[in-house]
XYZ file of N, CA, C and O in Angstrom:
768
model
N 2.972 16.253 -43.314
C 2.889 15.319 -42.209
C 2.414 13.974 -42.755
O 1.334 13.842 -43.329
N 3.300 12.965 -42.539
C 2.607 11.834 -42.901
C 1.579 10.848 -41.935
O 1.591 10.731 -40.710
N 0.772 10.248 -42.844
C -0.501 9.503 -42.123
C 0.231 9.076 -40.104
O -0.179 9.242 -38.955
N 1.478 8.482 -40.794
C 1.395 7.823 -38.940
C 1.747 9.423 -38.027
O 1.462 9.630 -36.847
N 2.275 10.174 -38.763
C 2.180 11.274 -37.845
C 1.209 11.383 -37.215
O 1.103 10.993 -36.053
N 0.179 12.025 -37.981
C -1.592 12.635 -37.896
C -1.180 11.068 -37.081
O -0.390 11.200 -36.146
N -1.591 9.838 -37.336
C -2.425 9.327 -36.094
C -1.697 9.323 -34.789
O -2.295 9.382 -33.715
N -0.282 9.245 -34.904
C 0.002 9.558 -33.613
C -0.517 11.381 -32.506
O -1.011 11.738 -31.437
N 0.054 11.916 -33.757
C -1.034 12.971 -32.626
C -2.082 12.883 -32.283
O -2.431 13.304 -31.180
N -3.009 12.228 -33.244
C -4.421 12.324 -32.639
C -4.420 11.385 -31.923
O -5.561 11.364 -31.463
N -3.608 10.180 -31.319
C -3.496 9.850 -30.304
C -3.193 10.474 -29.397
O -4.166 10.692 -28.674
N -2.077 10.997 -28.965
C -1.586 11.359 -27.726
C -2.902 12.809 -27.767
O -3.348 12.999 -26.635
N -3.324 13.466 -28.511
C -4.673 14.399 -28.371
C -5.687 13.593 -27.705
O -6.346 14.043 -26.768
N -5.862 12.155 -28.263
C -7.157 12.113 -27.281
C -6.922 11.120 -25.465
O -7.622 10.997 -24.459
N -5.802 10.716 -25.822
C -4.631 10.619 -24.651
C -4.840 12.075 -23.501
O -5.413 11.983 -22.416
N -4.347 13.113 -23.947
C -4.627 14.054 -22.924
C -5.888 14.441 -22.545
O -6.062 14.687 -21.351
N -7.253 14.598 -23.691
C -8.550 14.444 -23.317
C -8.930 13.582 -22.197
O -9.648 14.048 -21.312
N -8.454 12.179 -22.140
C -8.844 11.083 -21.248
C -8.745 11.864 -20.350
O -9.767 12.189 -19.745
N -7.375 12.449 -19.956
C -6.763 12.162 -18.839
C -7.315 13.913 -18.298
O -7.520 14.226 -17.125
N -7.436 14.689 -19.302
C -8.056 15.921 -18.577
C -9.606 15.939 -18.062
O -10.077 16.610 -17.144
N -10.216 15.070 -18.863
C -11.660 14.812 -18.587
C -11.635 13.978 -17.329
O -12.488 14.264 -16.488
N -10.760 12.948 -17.049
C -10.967 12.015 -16.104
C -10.301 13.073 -14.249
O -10.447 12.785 -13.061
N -9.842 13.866 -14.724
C -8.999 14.949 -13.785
C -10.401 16.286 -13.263
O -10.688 16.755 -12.162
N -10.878 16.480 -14.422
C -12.235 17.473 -14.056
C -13.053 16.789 -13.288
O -13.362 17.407 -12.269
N -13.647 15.456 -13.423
C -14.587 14.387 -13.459
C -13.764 14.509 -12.017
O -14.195 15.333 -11.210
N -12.668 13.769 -11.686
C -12.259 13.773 -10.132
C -12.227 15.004 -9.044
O -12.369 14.908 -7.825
N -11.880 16.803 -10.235
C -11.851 17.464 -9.120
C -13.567 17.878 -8.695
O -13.820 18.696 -7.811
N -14.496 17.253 -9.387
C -15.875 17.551 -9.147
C -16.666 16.869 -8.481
O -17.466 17.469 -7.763
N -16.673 15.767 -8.514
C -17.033 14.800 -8.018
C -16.479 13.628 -7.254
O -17.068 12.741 -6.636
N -15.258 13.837 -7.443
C -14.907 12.845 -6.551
C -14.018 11.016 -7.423
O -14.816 10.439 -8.161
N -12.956 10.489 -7.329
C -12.683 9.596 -8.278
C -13.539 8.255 -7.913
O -13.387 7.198 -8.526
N -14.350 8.412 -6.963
C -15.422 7.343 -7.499
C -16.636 7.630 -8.504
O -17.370 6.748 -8.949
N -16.753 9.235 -8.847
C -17.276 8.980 -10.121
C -16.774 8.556 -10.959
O -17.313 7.720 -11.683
N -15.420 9.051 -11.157
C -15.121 8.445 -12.532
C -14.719 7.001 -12.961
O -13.781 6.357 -12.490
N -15.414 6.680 -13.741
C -15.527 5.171 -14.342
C -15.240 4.983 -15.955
O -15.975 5.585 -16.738
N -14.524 4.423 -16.292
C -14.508 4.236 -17.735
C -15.677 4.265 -18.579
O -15.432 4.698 -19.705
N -16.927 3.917 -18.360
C -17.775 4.300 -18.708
C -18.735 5.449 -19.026
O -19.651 5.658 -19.822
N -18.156 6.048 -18.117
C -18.131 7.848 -17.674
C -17.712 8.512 -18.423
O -18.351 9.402 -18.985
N -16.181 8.162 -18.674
C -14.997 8.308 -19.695
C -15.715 8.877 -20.482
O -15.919 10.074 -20.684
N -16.274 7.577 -21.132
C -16.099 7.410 -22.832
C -17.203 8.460 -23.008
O -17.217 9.439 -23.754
N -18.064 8.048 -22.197
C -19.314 9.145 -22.706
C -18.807 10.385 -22.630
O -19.231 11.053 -23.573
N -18.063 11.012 -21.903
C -18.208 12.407 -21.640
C -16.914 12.600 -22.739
O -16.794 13.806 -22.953
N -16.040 11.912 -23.404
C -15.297 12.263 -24.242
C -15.757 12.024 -25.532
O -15.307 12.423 -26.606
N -16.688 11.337 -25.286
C -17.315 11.076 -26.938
C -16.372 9.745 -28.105
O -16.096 9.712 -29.304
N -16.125 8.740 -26.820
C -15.784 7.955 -27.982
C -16.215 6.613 -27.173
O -16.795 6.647 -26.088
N -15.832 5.377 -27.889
C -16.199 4.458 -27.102
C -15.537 3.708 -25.932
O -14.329 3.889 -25.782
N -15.986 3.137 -25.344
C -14.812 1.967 -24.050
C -13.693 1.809 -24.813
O -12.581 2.332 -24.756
N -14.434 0.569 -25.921
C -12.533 0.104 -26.218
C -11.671 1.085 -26.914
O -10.514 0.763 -27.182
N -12.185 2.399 -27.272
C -11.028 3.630 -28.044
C -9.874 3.479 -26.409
O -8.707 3.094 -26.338
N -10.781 3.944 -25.342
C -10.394 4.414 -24.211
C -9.665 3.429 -23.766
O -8.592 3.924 -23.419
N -9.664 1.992 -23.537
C -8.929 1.417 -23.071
C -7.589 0.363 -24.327
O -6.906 -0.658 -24.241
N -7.866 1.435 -25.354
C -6.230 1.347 -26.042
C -5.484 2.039 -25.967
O -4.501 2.102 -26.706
N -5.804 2.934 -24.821
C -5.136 4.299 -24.071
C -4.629 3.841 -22.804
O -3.471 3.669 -22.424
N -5.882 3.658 -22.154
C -5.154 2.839 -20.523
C -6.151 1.490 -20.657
O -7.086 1.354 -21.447
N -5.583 0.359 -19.465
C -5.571 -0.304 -19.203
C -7.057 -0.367 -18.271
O -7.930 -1.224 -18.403
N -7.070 0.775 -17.318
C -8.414 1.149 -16.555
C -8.434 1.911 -16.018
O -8.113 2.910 -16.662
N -8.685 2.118 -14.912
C -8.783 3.539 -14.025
C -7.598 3.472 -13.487
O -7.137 4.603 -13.643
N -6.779 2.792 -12.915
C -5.768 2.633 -12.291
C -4.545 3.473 -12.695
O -3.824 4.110 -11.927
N -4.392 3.328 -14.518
C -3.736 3.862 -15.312
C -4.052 5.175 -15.244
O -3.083 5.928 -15.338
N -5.468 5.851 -15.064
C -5.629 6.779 -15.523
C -5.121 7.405 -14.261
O -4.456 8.432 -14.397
N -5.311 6.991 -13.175
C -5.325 7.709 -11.916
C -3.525 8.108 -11.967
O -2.965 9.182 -11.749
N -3.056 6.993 -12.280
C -1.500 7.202 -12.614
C -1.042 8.341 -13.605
O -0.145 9.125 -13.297
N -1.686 8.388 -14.774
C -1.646 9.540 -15.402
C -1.725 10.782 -15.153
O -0.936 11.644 -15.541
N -2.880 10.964 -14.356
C -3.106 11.937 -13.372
C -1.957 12.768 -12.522
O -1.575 13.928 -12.370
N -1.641 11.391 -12.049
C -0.583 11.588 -10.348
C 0.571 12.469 -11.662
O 0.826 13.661 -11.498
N 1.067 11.810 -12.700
C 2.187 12.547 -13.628
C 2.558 13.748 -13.843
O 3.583 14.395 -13.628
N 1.070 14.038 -14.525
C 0.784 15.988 -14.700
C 0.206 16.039 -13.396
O -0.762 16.794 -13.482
N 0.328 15.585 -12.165
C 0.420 16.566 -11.234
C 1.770 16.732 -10.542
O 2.367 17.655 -9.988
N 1.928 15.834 -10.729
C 3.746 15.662 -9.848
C 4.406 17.128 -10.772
O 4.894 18.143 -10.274
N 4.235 16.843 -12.070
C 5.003 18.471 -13.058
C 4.445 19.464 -12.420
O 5.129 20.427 -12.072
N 3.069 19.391 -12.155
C 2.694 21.127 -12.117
C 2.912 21.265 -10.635
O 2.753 22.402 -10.191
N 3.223 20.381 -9.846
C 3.781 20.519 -8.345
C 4.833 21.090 -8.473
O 4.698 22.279 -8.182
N 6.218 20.736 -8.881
C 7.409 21.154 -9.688
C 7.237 22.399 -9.883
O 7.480 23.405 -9.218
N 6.904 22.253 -10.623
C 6.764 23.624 -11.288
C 6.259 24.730 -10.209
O 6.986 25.711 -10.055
N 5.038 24.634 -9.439
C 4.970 25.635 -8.716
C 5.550 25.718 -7.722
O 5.430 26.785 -7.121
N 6.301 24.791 -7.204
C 7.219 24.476 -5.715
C 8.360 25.481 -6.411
O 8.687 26.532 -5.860
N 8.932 25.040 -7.686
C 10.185 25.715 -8.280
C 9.555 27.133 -7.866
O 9.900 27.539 -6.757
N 8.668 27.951 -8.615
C 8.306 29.618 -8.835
C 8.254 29.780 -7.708
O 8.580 30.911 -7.347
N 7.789 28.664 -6.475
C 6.970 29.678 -5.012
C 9.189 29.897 -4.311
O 9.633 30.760 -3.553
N 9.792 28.988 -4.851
C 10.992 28.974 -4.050
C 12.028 30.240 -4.925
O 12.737 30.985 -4.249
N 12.008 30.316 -5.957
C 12.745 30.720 -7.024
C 12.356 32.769 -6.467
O 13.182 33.678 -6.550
N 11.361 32.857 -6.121
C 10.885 34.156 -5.753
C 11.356 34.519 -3.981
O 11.735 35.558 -3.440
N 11.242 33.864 -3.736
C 12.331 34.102 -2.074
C 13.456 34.317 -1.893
O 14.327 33.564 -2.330
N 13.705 35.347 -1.234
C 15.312 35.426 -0.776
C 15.638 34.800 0.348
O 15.299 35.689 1.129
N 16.057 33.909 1.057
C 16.880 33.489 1.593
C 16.549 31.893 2.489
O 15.411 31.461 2.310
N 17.266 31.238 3.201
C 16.786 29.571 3.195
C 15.493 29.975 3.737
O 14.483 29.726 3.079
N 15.405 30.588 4.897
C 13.824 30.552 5.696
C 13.213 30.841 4.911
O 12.198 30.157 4.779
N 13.429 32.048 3.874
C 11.833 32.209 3.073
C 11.531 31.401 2.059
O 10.395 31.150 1.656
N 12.648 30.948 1.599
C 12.624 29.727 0.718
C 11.749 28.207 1.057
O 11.154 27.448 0.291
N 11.966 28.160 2.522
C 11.586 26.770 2.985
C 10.282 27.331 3.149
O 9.504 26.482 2.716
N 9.456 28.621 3.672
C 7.954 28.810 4.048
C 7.640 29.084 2.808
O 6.507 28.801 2.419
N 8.308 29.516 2.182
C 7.456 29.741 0.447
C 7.523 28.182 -0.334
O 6.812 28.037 -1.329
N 8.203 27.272 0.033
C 8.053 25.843 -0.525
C 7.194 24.965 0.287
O 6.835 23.841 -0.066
N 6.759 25.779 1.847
C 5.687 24.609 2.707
C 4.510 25.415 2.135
O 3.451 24.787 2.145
N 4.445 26.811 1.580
C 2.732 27.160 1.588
C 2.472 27.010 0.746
O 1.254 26.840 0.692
N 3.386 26.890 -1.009
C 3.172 26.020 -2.360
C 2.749 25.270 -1.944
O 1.518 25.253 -1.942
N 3.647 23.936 -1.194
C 3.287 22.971 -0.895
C 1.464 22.258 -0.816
O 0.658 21.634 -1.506
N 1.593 22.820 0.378
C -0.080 22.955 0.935
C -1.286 23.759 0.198
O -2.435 23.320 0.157
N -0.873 25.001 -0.383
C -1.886 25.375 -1.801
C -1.562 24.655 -2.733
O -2.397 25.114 -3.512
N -0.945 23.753 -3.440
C -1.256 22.907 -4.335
C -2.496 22.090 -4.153
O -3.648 22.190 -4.576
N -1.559 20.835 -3.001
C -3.040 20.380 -2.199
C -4.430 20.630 -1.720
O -5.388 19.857 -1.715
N -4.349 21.822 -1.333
C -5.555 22.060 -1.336
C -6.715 22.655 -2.467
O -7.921 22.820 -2.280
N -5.887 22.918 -3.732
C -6.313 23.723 -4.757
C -6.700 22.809 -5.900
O -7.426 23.155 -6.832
N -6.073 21.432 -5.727
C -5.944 20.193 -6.422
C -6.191 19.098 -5.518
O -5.189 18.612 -4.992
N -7.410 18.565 -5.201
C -7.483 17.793 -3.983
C -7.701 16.393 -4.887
O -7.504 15.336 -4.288
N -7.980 16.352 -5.879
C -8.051 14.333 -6.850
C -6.799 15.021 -7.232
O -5.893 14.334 -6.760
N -6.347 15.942 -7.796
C -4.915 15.305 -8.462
C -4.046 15.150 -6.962
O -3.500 14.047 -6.996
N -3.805 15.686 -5.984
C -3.421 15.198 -5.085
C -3.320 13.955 -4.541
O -2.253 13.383 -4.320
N -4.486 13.495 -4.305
C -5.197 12.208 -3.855
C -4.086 11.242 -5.164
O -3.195 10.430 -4.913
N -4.553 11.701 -6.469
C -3.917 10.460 -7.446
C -2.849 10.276 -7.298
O -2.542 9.129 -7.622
N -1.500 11.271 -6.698
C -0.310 11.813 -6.600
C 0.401 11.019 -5.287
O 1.609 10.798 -5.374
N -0.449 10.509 -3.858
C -0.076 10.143 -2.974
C -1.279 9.524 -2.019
O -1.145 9.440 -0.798
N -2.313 9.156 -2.629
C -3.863 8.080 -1.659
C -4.362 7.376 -2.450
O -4.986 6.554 -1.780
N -4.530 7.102 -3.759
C -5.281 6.505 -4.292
C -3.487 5.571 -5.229
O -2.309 5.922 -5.306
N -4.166 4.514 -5.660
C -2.975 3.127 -6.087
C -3.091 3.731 -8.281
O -4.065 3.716 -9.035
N -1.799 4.106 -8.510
C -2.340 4.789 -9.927
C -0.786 3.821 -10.410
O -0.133 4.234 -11.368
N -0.411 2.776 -9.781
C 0.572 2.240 -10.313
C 1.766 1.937 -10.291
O 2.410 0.891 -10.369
N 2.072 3.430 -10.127
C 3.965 4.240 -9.687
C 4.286 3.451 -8.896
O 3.637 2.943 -7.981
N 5.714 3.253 -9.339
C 6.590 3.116 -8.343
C 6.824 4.400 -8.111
O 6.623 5.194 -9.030
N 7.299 4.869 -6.833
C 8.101 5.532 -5.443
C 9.192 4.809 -4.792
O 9.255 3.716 -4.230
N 10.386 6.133 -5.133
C 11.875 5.861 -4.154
C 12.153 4.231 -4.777
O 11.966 3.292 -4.004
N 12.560 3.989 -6.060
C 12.906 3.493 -6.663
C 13.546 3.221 -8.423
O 12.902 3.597 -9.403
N 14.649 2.644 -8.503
C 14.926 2.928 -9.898
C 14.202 3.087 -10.472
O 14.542 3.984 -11.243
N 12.920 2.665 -10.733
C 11.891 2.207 -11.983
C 10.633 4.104 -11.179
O 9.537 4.189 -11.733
N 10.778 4.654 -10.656
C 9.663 5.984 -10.302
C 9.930 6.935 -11.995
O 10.992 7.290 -12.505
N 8.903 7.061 -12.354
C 8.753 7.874 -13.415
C 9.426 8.912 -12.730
O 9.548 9.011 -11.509
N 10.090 10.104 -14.079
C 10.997 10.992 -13.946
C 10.009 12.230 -13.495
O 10.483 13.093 -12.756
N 8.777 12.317 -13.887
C 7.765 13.710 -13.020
C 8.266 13.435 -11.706
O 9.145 14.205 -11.320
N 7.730 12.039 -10.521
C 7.721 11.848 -9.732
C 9.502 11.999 -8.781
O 9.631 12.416 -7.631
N 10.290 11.669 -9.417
C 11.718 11.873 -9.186
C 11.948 13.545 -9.271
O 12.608 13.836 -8.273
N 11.712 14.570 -9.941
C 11.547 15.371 -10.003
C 10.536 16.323 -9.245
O 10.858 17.489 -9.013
N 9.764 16.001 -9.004
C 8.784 16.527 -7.450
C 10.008 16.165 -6.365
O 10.606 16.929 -5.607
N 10.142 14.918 -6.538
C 11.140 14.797 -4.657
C 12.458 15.799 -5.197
O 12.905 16.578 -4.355
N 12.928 15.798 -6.222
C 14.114 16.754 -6.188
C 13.841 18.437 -5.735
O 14.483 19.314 -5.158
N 12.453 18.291 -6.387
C 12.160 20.070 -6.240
C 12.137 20.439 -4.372
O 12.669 21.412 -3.837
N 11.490 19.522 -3.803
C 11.455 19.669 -2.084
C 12.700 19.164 -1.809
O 12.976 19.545 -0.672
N 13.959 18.237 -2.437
C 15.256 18.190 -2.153
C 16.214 19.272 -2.283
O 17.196 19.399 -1.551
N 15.873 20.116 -3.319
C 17.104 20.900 -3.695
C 16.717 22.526 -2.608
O 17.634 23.326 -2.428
N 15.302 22.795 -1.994
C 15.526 23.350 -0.993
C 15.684 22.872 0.393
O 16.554 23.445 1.050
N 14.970 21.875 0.998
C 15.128 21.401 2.340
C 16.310 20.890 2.303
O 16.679 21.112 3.456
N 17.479 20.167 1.603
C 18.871 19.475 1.419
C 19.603 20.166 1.812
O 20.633 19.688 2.288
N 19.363 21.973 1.791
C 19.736 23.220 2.411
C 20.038 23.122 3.402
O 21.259 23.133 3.565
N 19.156 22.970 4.658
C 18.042 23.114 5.487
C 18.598 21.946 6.571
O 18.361 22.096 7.770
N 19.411 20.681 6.047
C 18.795 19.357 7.142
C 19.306 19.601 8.254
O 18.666 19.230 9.239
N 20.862 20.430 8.499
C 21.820 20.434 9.423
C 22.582 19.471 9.498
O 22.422 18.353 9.008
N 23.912 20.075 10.452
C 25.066 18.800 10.436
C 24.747 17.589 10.779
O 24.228 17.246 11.841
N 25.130 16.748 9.653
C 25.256 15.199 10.354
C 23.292 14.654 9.888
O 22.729 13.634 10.283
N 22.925 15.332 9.324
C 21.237 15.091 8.908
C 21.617 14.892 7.337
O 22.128 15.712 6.575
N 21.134 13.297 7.036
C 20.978 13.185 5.569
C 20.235 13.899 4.969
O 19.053 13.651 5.207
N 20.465 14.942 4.065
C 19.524 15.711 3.141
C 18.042 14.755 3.076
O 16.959 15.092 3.552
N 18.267 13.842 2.551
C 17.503 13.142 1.754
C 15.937 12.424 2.693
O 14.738 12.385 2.417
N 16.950 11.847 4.112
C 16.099 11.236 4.865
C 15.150 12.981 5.711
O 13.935 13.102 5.865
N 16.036 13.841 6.016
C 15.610 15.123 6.065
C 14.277 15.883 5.326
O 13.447 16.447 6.039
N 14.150 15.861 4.020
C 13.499 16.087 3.056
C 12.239 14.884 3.342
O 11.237 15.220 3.974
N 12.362 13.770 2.930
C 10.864 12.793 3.569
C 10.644 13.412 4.785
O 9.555 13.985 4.749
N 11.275 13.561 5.980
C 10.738 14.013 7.204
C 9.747 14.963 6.929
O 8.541 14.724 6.992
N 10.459 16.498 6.494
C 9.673 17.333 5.860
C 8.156 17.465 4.902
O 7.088 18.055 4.743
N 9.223 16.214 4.378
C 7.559 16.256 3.357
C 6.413 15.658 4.143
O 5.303 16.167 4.298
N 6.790 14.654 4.554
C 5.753 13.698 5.211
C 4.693 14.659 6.547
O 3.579 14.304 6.932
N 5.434 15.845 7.003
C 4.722 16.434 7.981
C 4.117 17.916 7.227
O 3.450 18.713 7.886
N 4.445 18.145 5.791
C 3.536 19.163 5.079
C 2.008 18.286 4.315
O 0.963 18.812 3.933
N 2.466 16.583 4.298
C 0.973 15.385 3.694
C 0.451 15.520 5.013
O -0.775 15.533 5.118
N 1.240 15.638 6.173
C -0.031 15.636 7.055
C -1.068 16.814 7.497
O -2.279 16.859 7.717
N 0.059 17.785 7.518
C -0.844 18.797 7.233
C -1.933 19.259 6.309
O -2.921 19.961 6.527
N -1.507 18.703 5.263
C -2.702 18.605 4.145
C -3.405 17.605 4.147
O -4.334 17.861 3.381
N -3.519 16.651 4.532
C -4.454 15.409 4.533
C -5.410 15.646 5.741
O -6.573 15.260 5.852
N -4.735 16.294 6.532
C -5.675 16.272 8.399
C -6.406 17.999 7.967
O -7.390 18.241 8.666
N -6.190 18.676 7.364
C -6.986 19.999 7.380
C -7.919 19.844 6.325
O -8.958 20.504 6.346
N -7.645 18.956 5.294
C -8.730 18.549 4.237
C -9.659 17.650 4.851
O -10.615 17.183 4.233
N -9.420 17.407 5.986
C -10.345 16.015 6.544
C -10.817 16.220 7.241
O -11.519 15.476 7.927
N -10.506 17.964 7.408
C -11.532 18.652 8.839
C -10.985 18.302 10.359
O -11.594 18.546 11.401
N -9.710 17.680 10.240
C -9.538 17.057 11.654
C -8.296 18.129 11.812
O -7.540 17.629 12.644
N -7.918 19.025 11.495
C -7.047 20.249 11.519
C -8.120 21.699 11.036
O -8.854 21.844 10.058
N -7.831 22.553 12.119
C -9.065 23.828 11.444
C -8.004 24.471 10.207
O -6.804 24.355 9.960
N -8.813 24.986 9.779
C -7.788 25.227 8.482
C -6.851 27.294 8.937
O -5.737 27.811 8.862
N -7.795 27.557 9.224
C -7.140 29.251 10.124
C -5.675 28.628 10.770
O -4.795 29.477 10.912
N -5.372 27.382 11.129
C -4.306 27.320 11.651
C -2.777 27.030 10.756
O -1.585 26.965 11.057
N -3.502 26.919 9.647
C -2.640 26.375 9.237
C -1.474 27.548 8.959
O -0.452 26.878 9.104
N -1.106 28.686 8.695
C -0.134 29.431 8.751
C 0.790 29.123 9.586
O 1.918 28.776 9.236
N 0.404 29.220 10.776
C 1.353 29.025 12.721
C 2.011 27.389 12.526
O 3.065 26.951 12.987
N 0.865 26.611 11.582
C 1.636 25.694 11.709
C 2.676 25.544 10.840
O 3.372 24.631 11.286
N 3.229 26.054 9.633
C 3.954 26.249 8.698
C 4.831 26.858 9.751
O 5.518 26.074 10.405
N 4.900 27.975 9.978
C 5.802 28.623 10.659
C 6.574 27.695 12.121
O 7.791 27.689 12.303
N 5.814 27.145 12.817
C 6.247 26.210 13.794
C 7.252 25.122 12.827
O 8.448 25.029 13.101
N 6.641 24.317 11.677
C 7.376 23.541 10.896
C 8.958 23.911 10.556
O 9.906 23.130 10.634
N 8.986 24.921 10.268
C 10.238 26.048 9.406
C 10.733 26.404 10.241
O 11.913 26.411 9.892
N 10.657 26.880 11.586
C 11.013 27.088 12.779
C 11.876 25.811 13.657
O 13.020 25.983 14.076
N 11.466 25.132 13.755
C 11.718 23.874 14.960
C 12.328 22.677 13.701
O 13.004 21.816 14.262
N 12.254 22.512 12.550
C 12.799 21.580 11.919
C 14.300 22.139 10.602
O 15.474 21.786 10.490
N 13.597 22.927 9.995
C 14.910 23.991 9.229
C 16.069 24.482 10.172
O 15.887 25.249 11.118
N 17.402 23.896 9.768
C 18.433 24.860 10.890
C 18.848 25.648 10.020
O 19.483 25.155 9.088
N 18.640 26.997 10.046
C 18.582 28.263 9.465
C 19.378 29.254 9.693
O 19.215 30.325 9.109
């Protein structure tokens, strides 16, 4: 391996440190603990190592939203990929859905409440993020019914599984309900 190898890995190594430390640091406390200053200490190097990595928190929070948008993917894919048929497909992609969120509440937050940079629903959206909307496209696109754009279909959808997760994390939804409401969702909006 030559020298710029080694330093590029041990970049992108302490690249994922940032960004896993700054991800623990948020699911524990909250992303107003974490501060670049926070960072450095708890990774053991200094400010300016850290900010020849990112720019500031903003970046990092963006980083964040990235590897979460994949591991959303990814589990939206397994929770859908294990169902047989559109209905169980669409309630096994709203209760992924909503156990992500709730299981990941800062990478969530970095993913769709807090400003980490991204563009959204535009040429320039990183390919994680294009890839999350495909994973809730390629089942609800199923799903929209005649004469219903897949696409505008799919935001509908999504936008009423963020509310469900944003209003039961906020205590302003009891959370025991949330099953009936999945099922009401999949029911009254999926034409099946």
């Amino acid at each position: 391996m030559s020298v710029q190898e080694r330093k590029q890995r041990e970049r992108a190594d302490r690249e994922r440190l940032i960004v896993a430390t700054a991800r623990e640091l948020a699911e524990q406390q909250g992303w107003d603990a974490v501060t670049t200053r926070l960072l450095a200490e708890r990774i053991e190097y200094s400010q300016p190592v850290l900010y020849s990595h990112f720019r500031g928190k903003r970046e990092i929070i963006g980083a964040v939203a990235l590897e979460g948008a994949t591991e959303m993917a990814a589990a939206l894919r397994a929770a859908t990929s294990a169902a047989d048929g559109p209905r169980a497909r669409v309630t096994a992609l709203a209760r992924a859905y909503l156990d992500f969120a709730e299981h990941n509440p800062a990478v969530y937050d970095s993913m769709f409440q807090l400003d980490g940079g991204l563009m959204f629903a535009n040429e320039d959206t990183p390919e994680p993020l294009k890839d999350a909307f495909a994973t809730l496209l390629e089942t609800l696109g199923k799903v929209a019914g005649d004469g219903v754009h897949p696409g505008l279909f799919t935001e509908a959808f999504w936008a009423a599984l963020h509310g469900l997760a944003t209003l039961t994390r906020a205590g302003r939804l009891p959370p025991e309900g949330t099953e009936p409401r999945v099922e009401l969702l999949v029911d009254r909006l999926a034409v099946l």
